[in-house]
XYZ file of C-alpha atoms in Angstrom:
287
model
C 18.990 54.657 -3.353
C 19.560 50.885 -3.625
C 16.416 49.357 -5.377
C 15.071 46.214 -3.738
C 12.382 44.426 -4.594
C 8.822 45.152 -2.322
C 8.325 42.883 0.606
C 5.461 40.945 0.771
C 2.503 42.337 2.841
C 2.943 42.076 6.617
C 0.605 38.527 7.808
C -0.940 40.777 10.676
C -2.176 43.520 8.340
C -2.946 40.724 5.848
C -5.145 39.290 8.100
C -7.129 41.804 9.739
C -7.909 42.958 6.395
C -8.959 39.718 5.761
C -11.492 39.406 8.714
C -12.754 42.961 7.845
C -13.424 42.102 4.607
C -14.881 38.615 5.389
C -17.606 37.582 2.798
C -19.164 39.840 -0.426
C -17.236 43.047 0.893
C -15.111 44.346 -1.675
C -11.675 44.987 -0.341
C -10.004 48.896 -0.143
C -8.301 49.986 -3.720
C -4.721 49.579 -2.291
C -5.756 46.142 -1.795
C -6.873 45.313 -4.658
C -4.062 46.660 -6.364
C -1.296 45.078 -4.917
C -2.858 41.495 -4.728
C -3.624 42.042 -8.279
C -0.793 44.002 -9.986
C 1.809 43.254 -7.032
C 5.230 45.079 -7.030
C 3.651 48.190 -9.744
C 6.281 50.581 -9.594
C 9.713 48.840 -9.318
C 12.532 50.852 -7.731
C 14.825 50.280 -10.127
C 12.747 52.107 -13.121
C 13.332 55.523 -11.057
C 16.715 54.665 -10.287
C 18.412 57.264 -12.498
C 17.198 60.003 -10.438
C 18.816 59.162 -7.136
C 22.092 58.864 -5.978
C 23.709 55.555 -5.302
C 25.693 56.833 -2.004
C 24.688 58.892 1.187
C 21.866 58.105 3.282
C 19.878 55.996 2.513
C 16.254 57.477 0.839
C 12.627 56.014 0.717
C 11.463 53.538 -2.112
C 11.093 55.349 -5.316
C 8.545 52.888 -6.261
C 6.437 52.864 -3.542
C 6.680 56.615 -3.515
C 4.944 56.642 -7.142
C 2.020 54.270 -5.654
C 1.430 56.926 -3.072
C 1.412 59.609 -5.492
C -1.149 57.585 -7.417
C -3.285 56.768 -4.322
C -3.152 60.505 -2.899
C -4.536 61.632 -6.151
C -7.517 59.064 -5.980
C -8.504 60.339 -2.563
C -7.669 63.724 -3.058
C -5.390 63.960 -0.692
C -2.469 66.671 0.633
C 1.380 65.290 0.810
C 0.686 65.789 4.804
C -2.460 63.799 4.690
C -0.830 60.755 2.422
C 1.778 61.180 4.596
C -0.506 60.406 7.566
C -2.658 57.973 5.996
C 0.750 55.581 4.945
C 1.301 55.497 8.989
C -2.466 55.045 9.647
C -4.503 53.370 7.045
C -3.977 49.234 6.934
C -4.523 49.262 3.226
C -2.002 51.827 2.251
C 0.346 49.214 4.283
C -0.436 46.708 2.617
C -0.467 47.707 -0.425
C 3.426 49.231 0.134
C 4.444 46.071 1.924
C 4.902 47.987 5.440
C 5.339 46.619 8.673
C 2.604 46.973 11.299
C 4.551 49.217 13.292
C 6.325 51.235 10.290
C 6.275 55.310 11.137
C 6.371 56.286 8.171
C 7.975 59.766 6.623
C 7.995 63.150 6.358
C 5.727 64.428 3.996
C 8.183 66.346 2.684
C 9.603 63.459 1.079
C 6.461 63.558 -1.726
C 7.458 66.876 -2.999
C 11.460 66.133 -3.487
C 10.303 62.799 -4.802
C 7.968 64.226 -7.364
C 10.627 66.849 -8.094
C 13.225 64.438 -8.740
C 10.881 62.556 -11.551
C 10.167 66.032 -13.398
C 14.191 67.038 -13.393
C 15.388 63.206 -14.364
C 12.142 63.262 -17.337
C 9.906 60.852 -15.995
C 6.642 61.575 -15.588
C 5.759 59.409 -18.575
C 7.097 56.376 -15.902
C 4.290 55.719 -13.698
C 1.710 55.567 -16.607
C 4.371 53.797 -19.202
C 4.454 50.795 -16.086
C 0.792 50.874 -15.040
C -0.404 50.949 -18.618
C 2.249 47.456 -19.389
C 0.984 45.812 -16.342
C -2.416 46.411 -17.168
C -2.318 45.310 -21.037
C -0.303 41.834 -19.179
C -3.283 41.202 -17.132
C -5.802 41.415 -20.440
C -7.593 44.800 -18.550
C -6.788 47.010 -21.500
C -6.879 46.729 -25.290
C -4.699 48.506 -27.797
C -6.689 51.227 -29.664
C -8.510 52.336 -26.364
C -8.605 55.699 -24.725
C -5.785 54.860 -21.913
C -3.399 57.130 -22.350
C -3.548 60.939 -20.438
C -1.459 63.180 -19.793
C 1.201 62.140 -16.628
C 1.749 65.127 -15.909
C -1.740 65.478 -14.333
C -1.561 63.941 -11.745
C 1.811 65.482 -10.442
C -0.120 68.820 -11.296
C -3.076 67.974 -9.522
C -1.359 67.117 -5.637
C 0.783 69.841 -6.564
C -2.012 72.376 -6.211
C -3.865 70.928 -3.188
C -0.528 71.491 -1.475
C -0.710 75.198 -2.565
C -4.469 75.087 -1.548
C -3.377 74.012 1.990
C -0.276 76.521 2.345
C -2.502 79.046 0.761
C -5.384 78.084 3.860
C -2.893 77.072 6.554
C -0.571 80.698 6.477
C -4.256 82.707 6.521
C -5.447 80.443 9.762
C -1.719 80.693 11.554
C -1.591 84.395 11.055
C -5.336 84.824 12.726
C -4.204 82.451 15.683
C -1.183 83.921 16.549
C -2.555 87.710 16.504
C -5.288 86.567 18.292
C -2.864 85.096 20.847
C -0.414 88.475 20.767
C -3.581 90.618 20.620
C -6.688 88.929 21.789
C -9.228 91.764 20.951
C -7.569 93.249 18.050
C -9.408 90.624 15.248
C -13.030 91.688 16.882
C -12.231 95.369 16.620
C -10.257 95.444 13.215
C -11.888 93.093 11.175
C -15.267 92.080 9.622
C -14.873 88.505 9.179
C -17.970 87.033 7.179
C -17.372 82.655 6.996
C -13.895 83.322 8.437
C -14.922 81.198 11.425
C -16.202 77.910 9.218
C -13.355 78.525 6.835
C -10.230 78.769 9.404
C -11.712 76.902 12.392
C -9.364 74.090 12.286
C -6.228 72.851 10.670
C -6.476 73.263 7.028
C -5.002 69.766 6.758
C -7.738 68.308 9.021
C -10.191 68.285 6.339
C -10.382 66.767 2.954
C -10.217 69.694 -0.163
C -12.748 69.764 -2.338
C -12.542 67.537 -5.046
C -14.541 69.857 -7.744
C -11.670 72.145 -9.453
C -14.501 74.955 -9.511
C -14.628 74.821 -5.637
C -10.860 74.385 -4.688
C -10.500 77.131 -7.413
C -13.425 78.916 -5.400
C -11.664 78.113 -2.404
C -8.093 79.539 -3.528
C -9.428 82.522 -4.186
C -11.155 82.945 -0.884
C -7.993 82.355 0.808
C -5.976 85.063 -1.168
C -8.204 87.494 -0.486
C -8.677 86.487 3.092
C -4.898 86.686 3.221
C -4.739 90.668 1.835
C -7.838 91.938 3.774
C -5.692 90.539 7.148
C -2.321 91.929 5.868
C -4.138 95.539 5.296
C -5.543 95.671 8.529
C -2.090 94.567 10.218
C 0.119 97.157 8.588
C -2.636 99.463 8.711
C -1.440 102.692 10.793
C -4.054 102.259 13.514
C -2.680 98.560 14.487
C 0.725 97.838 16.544
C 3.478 97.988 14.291
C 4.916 94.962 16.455
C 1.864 92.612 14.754
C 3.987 93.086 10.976
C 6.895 91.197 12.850
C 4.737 88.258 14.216
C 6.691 85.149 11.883
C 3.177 83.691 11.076
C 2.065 87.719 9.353
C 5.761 87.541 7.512
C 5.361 83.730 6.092
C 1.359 85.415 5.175
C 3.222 87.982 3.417
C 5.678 85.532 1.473
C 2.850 83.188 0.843
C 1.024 85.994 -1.166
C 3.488 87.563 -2.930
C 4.720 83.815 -4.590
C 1.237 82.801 -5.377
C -1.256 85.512 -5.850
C -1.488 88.257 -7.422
C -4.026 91.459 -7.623
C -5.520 92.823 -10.801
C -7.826 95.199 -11.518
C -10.975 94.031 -12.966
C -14.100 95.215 -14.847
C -15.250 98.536 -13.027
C -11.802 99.350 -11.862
C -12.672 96.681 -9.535
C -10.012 95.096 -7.553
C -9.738 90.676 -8.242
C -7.364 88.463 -6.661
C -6.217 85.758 -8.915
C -3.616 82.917 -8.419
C -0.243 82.905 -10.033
C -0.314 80.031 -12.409
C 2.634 77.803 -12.257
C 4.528 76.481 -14.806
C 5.691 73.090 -15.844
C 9.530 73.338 -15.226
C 8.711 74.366 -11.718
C 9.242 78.261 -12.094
C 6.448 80.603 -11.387
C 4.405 82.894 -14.155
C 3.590 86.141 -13.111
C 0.018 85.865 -15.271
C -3.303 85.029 -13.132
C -4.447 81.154 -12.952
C -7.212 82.265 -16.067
C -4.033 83.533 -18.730
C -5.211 87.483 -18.536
């Protein structure tokens, strides 16, 4: 990674925003922020955690902004990913051309690893928090400070949400594709058709933690009840070695887990992850 400074915003995005934006309308957050904090996150500030030879990597800096602006809208790495290609303020903002495609959104996750194993999850906030006391918008003795960590916590579990919903709705399609009458005969499936309809990142997550919590859970025990009936002995035994049921199974095992509850009830909970990246056995709740 060779840090270079943020090019100015492309004149053709510049000015359609412009003419959308004509008059009292207030202009899109990215927008905003770069005209009035410009270059936030400078590359070289995150330089320390890249190397300085091989090929050549995306912007740390702007890769910070995009974690910042995912979290805002509540977004997935695959749906900031999509929205930096799409969305003319998110181009701005990052100084992309008209025409730029973009990356993988794969990128977001070694990027935010990167930051916890180099240390710096204080950066982001450390710069925002400077830039913002420059411009006069905060005052010493104020409540600005949180925990950085947050928000690196926060789009990290919206991508488990959306692994945790996308394995559940690839395992239904492609038995329903091997075996197209098996799911109607096997399986009682009560707001299985609102829930896995569609591409799980085709839709915005809830932004309440109660309901993505909500939401987890529903997947997890989605995921079991269709792994039961699969290795059940009346189904084919050729359905377990379908890759979408295997990458069902993996997804389970590394984030769920089954405990039995009050009344010898069964209760799926979520594994709760912890900070250095590892995995705790204990539910999301601590019991």
């Amino acid at each position: 990674m060779q840090p270079r400074p943020w090019p100015d915003p492309d004149p053709q995005i510049a000015a359609a925003i412009q003419a959308m934006h004509r008059g009292k309308r207030e202009k899109p957050l990215p927008v905003r922020v770069r005209d009035e904090l410009g270059e936030l996150f400078a590359d070289a500030e995150f330089a320390v955690a890249f190397g300085i030879e091989g090929k050549p990597g995306w912007s740390p800096g702007r890769l910070a902004l995009i974690t910042v602006l995912q979290r805002v809208d509540n977004l997935t790495d695959r749906q900031a990913a999509e929205t930096v290609r799409m969305d003319l303020s998110w181009k701005y903002a990052l100084g992309l051309a008209l025409d730029d495609p973009g990356f993988d959104a794969s990128v977001l996750s070694e990027f935010r690893t990167r930051v916890l194993q180099h240390g710096l999850e204080e950066k982001a906030l450390d710069l925002l928090l400077a830039k913002l006391g420059e411009k006069g918008l905060v005052r010493a003795g104020g409540k600005q400070r949180t925990d950085s960590t947050h928000v690196i916590s926060a789009v990290r579990d919206l991508n488990r949400l959306e692994l945790a919903g996308e394995c559940v709705r690839a395992a239904l399609e492609a038995i329903s594709a091997a075996d197209p009458g098996w799911t109607s005969r096997v399986l009682e499936l009560p707001g299985w058709a609102q829930r896995y309809r569609a591409r799980v990142d085709s839709w915005r997550l809830p932004t309440s933690e109660s309901k993505r919590e909500e939401l987890a859970v529903a997947y997890g025990t989605d995921g079991y009840v269709l792994l039961e009936a699969v290795y059940a002995p009346f189904s084919p035994v050729w359905l377990r070695n379908l890759p979408a049921v295997d990458a069902l199974r993996v997804m389970l095992v590394q984030n769920y887990v089954r405990i039995t509850g009050r009344g010898g009830r069964e209760v799926v909970k979520r594994r709760r992850p912890l900070e250095d990246g590892g995995e705790d056995c204990r539910p999301a709740d601590g019991g």
